[in-house]
Coordinates of N, CA and C and ligand atoms in Angstrom, one line a residue:
X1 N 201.1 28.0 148.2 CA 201.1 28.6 149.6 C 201.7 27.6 150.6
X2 N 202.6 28.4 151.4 CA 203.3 27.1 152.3 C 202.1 26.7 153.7
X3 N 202.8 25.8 154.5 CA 202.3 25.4 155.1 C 201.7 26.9 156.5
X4 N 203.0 27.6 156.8 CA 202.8 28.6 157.7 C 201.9 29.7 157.3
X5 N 202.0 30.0 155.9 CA 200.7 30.8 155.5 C 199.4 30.7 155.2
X6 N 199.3 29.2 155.5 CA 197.6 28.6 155.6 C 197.5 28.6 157.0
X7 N 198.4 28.3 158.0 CA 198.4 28.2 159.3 C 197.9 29.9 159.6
X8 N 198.8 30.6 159.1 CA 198.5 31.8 159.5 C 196.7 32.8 159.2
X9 N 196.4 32.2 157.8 CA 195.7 32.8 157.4 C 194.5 32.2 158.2
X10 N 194.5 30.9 158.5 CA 193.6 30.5 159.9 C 193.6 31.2 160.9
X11 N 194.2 31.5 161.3 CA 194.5 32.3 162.5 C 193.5 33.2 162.2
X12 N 194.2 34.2 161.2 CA 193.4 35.5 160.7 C 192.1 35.6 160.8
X13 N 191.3 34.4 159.9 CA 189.9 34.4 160.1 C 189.0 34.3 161.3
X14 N 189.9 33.5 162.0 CA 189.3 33.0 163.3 C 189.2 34.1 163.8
X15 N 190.2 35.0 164.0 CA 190.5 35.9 164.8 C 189.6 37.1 164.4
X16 N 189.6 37.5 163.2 CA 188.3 38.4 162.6 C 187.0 37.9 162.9
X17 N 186.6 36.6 162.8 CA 185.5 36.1 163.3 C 184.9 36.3 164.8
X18 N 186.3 36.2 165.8 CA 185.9 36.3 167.3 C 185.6 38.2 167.3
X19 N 186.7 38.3 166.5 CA 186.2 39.9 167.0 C 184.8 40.5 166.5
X20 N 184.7 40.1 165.5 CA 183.0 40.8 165.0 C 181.4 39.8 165.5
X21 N 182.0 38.9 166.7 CA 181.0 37.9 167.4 C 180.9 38.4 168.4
X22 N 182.2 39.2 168.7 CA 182.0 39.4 170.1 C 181.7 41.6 169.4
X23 N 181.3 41.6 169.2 CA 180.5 43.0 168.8 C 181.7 44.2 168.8
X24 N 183.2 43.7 168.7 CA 184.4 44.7 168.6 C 184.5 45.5 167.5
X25 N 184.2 44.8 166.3 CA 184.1 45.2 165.2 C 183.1 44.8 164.3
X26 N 183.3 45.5 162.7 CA 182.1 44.6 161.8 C 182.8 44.2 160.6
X27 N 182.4 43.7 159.4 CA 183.3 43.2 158.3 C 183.5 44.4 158.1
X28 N 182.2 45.7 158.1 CA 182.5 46.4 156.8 C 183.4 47.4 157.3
X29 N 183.6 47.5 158.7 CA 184.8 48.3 159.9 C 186.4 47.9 159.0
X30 N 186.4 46.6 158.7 CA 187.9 45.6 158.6 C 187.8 46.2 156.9
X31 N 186.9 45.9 156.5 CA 186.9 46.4 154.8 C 187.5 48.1 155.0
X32 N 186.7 48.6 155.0 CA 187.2 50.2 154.9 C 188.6 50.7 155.6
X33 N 189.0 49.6 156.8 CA 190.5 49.8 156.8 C 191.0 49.5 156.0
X34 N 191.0 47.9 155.5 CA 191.8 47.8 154.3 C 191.6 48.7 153.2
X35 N 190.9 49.2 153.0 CA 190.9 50.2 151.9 C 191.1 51.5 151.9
X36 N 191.2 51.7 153.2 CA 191.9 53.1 153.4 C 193.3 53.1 153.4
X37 N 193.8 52.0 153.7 CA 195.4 51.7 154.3 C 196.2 51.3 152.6
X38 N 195.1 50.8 151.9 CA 195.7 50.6 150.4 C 196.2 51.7 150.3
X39 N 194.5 52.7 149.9 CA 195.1 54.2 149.2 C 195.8 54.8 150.0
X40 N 196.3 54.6 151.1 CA 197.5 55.8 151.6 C 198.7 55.5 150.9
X41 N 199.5 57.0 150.8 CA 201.0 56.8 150.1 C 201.4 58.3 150.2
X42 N 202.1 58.2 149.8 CA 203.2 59.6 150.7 C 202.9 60.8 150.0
X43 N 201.9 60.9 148.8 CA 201.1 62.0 148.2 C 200.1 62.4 149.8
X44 N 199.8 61.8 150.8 CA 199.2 62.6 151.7 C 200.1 63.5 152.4
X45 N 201.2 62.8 153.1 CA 202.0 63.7 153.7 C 202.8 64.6 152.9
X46 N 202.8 64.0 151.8 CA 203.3 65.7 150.9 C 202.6 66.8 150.7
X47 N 201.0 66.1 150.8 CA 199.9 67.6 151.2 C 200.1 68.1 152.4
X48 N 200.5 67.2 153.1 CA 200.3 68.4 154.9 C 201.4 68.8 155.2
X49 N 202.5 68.5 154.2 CA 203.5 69.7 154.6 C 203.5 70.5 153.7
X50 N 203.5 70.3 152.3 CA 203.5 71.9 151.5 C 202.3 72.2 152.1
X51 N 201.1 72.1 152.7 CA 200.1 73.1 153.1 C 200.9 74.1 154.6
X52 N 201.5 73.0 155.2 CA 202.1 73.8 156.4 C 203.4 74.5 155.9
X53 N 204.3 74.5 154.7 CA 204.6 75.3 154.3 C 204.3 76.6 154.0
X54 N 203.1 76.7 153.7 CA 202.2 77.6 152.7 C 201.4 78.2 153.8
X55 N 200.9 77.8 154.8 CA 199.7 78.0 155.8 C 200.2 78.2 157.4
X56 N 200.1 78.9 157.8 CA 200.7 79.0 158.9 C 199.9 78.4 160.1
X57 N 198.7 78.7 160.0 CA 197.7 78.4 161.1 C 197.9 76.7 160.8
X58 N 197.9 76.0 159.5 CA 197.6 74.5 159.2 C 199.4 73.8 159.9
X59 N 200.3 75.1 159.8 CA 201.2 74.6 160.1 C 201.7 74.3 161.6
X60 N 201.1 75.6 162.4 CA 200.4 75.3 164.0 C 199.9 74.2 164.6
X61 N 198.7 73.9 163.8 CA 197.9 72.8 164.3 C 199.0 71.4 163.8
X62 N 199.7 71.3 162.5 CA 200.3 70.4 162.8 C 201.1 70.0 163.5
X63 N 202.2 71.3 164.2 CA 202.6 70.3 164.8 C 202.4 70.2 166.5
X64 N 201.2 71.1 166.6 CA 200.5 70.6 167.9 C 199.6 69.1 167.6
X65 N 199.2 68.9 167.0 CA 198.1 67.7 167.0 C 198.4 66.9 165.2
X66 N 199.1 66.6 165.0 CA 199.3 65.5 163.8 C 197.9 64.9 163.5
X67 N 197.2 64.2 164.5 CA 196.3 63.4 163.7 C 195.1 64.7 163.4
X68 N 194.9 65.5 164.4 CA 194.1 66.6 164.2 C 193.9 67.3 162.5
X69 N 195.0 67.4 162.1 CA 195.7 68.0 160.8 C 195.3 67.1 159.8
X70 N 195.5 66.2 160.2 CA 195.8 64.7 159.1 C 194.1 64.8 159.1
X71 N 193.5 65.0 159.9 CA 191.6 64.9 159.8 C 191.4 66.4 159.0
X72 N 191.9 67.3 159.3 CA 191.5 68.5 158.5 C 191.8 68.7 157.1
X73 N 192.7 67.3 156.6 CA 192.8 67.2 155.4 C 192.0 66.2 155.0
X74 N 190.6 65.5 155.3 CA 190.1 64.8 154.8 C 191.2 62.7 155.4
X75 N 191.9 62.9 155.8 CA 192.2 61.6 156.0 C 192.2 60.8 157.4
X76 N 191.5 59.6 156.8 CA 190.8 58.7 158.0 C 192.2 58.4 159.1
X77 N 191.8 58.6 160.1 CA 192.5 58.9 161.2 C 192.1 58.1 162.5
X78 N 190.8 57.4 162.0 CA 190.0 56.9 163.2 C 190.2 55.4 163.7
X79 N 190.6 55.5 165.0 CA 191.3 54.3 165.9 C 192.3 54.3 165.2
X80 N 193.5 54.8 164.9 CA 194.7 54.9 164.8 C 195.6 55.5 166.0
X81 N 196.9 55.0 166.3 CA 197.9 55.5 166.9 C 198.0 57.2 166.7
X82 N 197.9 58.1 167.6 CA 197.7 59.1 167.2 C 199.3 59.6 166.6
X83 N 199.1 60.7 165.9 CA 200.4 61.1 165.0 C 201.1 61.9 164.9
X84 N 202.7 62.1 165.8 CA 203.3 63.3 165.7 C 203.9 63.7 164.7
X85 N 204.1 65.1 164.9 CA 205.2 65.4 163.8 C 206.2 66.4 164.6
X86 N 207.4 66.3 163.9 CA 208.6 66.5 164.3 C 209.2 67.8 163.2
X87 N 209.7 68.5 163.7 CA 209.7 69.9 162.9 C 211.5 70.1 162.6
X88 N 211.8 69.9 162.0 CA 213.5 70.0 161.4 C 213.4 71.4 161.0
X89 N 214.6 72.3 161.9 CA 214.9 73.6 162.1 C 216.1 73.7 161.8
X90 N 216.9 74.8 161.6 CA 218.3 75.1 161.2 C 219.2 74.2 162.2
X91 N 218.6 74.2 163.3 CA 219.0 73.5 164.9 C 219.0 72.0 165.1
X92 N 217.7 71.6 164.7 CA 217.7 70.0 164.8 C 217.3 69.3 163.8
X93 N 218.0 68.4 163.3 CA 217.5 67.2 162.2 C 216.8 65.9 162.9
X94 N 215.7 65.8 162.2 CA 214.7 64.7 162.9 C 214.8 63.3 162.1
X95 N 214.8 62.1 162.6 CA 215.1 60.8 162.1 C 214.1 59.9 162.9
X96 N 213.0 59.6 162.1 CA 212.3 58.2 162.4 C 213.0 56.7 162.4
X97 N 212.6 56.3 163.4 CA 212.9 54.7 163.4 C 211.9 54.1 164.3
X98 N 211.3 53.0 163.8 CA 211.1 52.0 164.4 C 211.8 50.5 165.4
X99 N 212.7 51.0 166.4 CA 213.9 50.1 166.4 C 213.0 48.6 166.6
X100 N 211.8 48.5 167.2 CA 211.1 47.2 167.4 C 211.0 46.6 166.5
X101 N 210.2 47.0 165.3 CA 209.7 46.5 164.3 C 209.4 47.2 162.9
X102 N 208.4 47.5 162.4 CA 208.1 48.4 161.4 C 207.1 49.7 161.9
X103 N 206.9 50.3 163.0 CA 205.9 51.0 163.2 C 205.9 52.5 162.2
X104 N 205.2 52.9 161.5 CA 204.8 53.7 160.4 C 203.9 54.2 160.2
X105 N 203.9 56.0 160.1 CA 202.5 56.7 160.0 C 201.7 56.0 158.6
X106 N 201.4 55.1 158.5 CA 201.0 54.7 157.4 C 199.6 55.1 156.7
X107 N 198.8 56.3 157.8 CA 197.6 56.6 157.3 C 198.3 58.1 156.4
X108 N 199.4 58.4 156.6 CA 199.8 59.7 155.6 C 200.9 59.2 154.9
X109 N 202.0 58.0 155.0 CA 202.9 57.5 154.0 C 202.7 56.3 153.1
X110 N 201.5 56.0 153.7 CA 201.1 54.1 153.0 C 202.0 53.1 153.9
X111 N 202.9 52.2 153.2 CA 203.4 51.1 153.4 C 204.3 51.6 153.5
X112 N 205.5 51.1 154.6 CA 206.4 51.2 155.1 C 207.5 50.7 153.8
X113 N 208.2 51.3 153.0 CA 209.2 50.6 152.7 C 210.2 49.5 153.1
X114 N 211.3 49.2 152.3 CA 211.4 48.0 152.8 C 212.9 48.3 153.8
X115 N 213.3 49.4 153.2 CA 214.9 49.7 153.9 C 214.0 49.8 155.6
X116 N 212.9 50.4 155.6 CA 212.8 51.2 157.3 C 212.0 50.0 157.9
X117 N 212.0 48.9 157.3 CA 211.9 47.8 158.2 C 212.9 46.5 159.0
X118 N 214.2 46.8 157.8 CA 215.6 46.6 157.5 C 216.0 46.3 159.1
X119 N 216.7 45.2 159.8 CA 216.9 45.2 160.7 C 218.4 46.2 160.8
X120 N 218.9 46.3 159.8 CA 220.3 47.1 159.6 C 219.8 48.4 159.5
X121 N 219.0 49.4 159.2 CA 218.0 50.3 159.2 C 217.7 50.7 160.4
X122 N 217.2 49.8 161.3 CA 216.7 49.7 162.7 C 218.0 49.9 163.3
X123 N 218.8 49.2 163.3 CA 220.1 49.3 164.4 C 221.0 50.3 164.2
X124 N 221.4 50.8 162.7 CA 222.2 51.9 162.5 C 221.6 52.8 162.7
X125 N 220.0 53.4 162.4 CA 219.3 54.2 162.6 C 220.1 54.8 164.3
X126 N 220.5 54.3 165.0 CA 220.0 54.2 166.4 C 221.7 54.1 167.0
X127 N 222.7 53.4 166.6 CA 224.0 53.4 166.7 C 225.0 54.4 166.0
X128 N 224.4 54.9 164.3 CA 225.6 55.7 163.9 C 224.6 56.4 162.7
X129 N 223.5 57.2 163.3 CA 223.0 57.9 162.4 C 223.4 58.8 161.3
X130 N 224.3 59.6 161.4 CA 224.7 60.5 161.1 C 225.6 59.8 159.5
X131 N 226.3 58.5 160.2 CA 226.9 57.3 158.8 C 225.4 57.1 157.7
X132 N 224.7 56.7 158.4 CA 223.3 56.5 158.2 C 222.7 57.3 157.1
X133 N 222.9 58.4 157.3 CA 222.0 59.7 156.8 C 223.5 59.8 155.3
X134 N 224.6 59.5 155.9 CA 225.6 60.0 154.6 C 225.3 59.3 153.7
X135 N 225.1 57.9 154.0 CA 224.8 57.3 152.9 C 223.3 57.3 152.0
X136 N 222.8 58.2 152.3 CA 221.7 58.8 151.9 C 221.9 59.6 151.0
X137 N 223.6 59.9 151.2 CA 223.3 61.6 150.5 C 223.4 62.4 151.7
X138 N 223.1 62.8 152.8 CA 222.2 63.6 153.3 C 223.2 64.1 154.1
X139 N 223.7 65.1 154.3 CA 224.6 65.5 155.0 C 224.2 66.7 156.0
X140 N 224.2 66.2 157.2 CA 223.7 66.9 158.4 C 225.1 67.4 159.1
X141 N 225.1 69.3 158.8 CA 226.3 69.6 159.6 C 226.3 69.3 160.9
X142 N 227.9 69.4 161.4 CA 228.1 68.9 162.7 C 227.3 69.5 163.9
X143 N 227.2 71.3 163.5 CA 226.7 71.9 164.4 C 225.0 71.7 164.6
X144 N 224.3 70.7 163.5 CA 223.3 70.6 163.8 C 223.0 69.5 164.5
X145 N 221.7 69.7 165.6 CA 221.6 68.1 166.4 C 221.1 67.3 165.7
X146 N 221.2 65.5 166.0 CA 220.5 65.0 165.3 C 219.2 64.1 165.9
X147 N 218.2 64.4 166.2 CA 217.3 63.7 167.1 C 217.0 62.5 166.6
X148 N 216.9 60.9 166.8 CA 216.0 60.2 166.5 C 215.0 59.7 167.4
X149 N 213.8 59.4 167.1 CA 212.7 59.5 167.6 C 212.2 58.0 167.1
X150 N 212.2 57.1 168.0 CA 211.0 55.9 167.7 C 209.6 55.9 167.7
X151 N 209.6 55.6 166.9 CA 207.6 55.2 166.5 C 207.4 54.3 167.0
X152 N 206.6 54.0 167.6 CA 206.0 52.8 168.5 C 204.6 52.5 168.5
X153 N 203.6 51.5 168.5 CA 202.7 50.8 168.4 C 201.6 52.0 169.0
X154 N 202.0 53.0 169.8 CA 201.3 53.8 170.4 C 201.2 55.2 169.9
X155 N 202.2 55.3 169.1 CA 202.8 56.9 168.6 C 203.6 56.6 167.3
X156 N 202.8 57.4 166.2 CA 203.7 57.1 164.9 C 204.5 58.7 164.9
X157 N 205.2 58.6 164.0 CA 205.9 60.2 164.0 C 206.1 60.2 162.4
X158 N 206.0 62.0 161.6 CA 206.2 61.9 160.5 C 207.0 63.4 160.5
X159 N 208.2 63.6 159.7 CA 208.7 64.5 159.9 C 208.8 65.7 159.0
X160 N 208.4 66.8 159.3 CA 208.4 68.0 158.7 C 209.2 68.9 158.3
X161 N 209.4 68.3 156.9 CA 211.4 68.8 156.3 C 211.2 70.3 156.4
X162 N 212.3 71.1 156.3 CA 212.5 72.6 156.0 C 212.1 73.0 154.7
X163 N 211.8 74.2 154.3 CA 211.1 74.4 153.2 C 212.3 74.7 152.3
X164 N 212.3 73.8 150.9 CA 214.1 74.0 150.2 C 213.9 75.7 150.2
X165 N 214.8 76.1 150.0 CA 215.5 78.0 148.9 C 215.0 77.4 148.0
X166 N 214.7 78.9 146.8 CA 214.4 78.8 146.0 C 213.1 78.8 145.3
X167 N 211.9 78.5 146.2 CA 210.8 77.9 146.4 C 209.8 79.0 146.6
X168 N 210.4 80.0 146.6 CA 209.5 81.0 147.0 C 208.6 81.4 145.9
X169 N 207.1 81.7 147.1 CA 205.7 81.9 146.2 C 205.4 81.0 145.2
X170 N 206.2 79.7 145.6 CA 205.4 78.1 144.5 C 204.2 78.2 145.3
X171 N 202.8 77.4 144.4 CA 201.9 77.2 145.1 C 202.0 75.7 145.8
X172 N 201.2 75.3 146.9 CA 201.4 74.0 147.8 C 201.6 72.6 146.6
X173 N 200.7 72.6 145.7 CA 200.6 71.8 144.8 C 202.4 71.1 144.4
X174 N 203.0 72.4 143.8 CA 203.8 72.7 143.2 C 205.4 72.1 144.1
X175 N 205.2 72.5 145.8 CA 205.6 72.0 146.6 C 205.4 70.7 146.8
X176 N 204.4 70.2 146.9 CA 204.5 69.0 147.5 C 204.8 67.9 146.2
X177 N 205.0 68.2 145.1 CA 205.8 67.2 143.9 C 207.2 67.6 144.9
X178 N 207.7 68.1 145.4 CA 209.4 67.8 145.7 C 209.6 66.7 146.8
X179 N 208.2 66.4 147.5 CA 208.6 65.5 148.3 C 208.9 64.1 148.4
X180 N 210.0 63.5 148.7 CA 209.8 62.0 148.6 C 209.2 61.6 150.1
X181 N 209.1 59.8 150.0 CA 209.0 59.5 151.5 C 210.0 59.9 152.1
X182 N 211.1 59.5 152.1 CA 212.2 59.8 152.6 C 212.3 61.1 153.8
X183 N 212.1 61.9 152.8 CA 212.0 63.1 153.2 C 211.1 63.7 154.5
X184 N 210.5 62.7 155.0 CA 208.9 62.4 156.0 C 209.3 61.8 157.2
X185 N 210.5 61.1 156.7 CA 211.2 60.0 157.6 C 212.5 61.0 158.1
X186 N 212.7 61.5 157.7 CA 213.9 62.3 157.8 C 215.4 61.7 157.2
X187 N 215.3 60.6 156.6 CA 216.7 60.1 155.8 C 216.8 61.1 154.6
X188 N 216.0 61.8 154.5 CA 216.4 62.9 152.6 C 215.9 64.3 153.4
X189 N 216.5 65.4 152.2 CA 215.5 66.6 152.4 C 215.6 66.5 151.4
X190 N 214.4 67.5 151.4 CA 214.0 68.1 149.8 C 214.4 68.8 149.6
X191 N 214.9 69.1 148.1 CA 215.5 70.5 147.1 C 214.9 71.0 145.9
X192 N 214.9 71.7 146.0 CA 214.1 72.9 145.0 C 214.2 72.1 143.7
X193 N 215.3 71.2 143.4 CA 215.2 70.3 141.9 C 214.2 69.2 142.2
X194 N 213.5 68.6 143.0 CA 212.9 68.1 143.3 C 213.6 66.3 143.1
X195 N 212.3 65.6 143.6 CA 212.4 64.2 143.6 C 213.5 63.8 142.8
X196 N 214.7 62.5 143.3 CA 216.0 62.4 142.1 C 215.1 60.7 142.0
X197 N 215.7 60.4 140.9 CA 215.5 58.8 140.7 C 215.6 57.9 141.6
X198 N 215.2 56.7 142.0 CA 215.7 56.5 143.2 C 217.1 55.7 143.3
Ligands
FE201 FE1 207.1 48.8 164.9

């Protein structure tokens, strides 16, 4: 361990210690995050969009109230950044970025990958999306807009791909295997072949 990661992990303790002295929190508050924040991974937000695929009323509420949704599916939501979502239409293609840092709905994708922390990620995201997205694969016609949208410390965003062709009368289950992260973030859509290698 270097020297800055024992510096740091001092820090940490101290700092967990002031907060559960001064009655902000408790260990077992800090435990159950960490263990909620483990098991998240993008099998959640693959449930709450094939359900809002599938559901119309679930697909209302998501994209009026994200964390509202994200609780009606059973996931801990509590003292988190509340959570939008962004609806990709024939009209607009939606693109997450964090240009600050890494900010990430992480209670419905897990851990932030490593490209969308990428300072090159961050800056092209935001300068030449559209290059961005090709190199993806992802080819956003001209006539469609391309929105990006920053996540910020206050507001996470998760994006609600179009439902591929083809797809018709799958059950949600069945949908939500097509989804990658990506796809959440808005750098992929999904296609009815589902998930490619990466
Ligand atoms: Fe951030």
């Amino acid at each position: 361990m270097s020297d800055s990661q024992v510096e740091s992990d001092r820090l940490l303790v101290a700092l967990r210690g002031l907060l559960v002295a001064k009655g902000l929190t408790t260990p077992a508050e800090i435990a159950e995050r960490i263990r909620s924040t483990d098991t998240a991974s993008p099998a959640r937000g693959a449930a709450m969009v094939a359900r809002a695929w599938t559901d119309p009323e679930f697909r209302a509420l998501m994209l009026a109230d994200g964390t509202a949704a994200a609780e009606a599916m059973a996931i801990p939501m509590r003292g988190l950044p509340p959570l939008g979502v962004l609806e990709n239409t024939p009209e607009v293609h939606n693109l997450v970025v964090c240009t600050l840092c890494s900010c990430y709905p992480r209670a419905v994708l897990g851990y932030p990958p490593f490209w969308f922390k990428s300072a090159a990620y961050r800056a092209r995201a935001v300068r030449d999306p559209r290059g961005l997205l090709e190199e993806w694969g992802t080819v956003v016609p001209p006539a469609v807009k391309l929105r990006v949208v920053d996540s910020t410390a206050d507001y996470r965003w998760m994006v609600l791909p179009m439902r591929p062709a083809g797809t018709e009368g799958w059950p949600a289950e069945q949908l939500a295997g097509l989804l990658r992260e990506g796809d959440m973030i808005g750098v992929t859509v999904p296609t009815a072949t589902g998930p490619q290698p990466a």
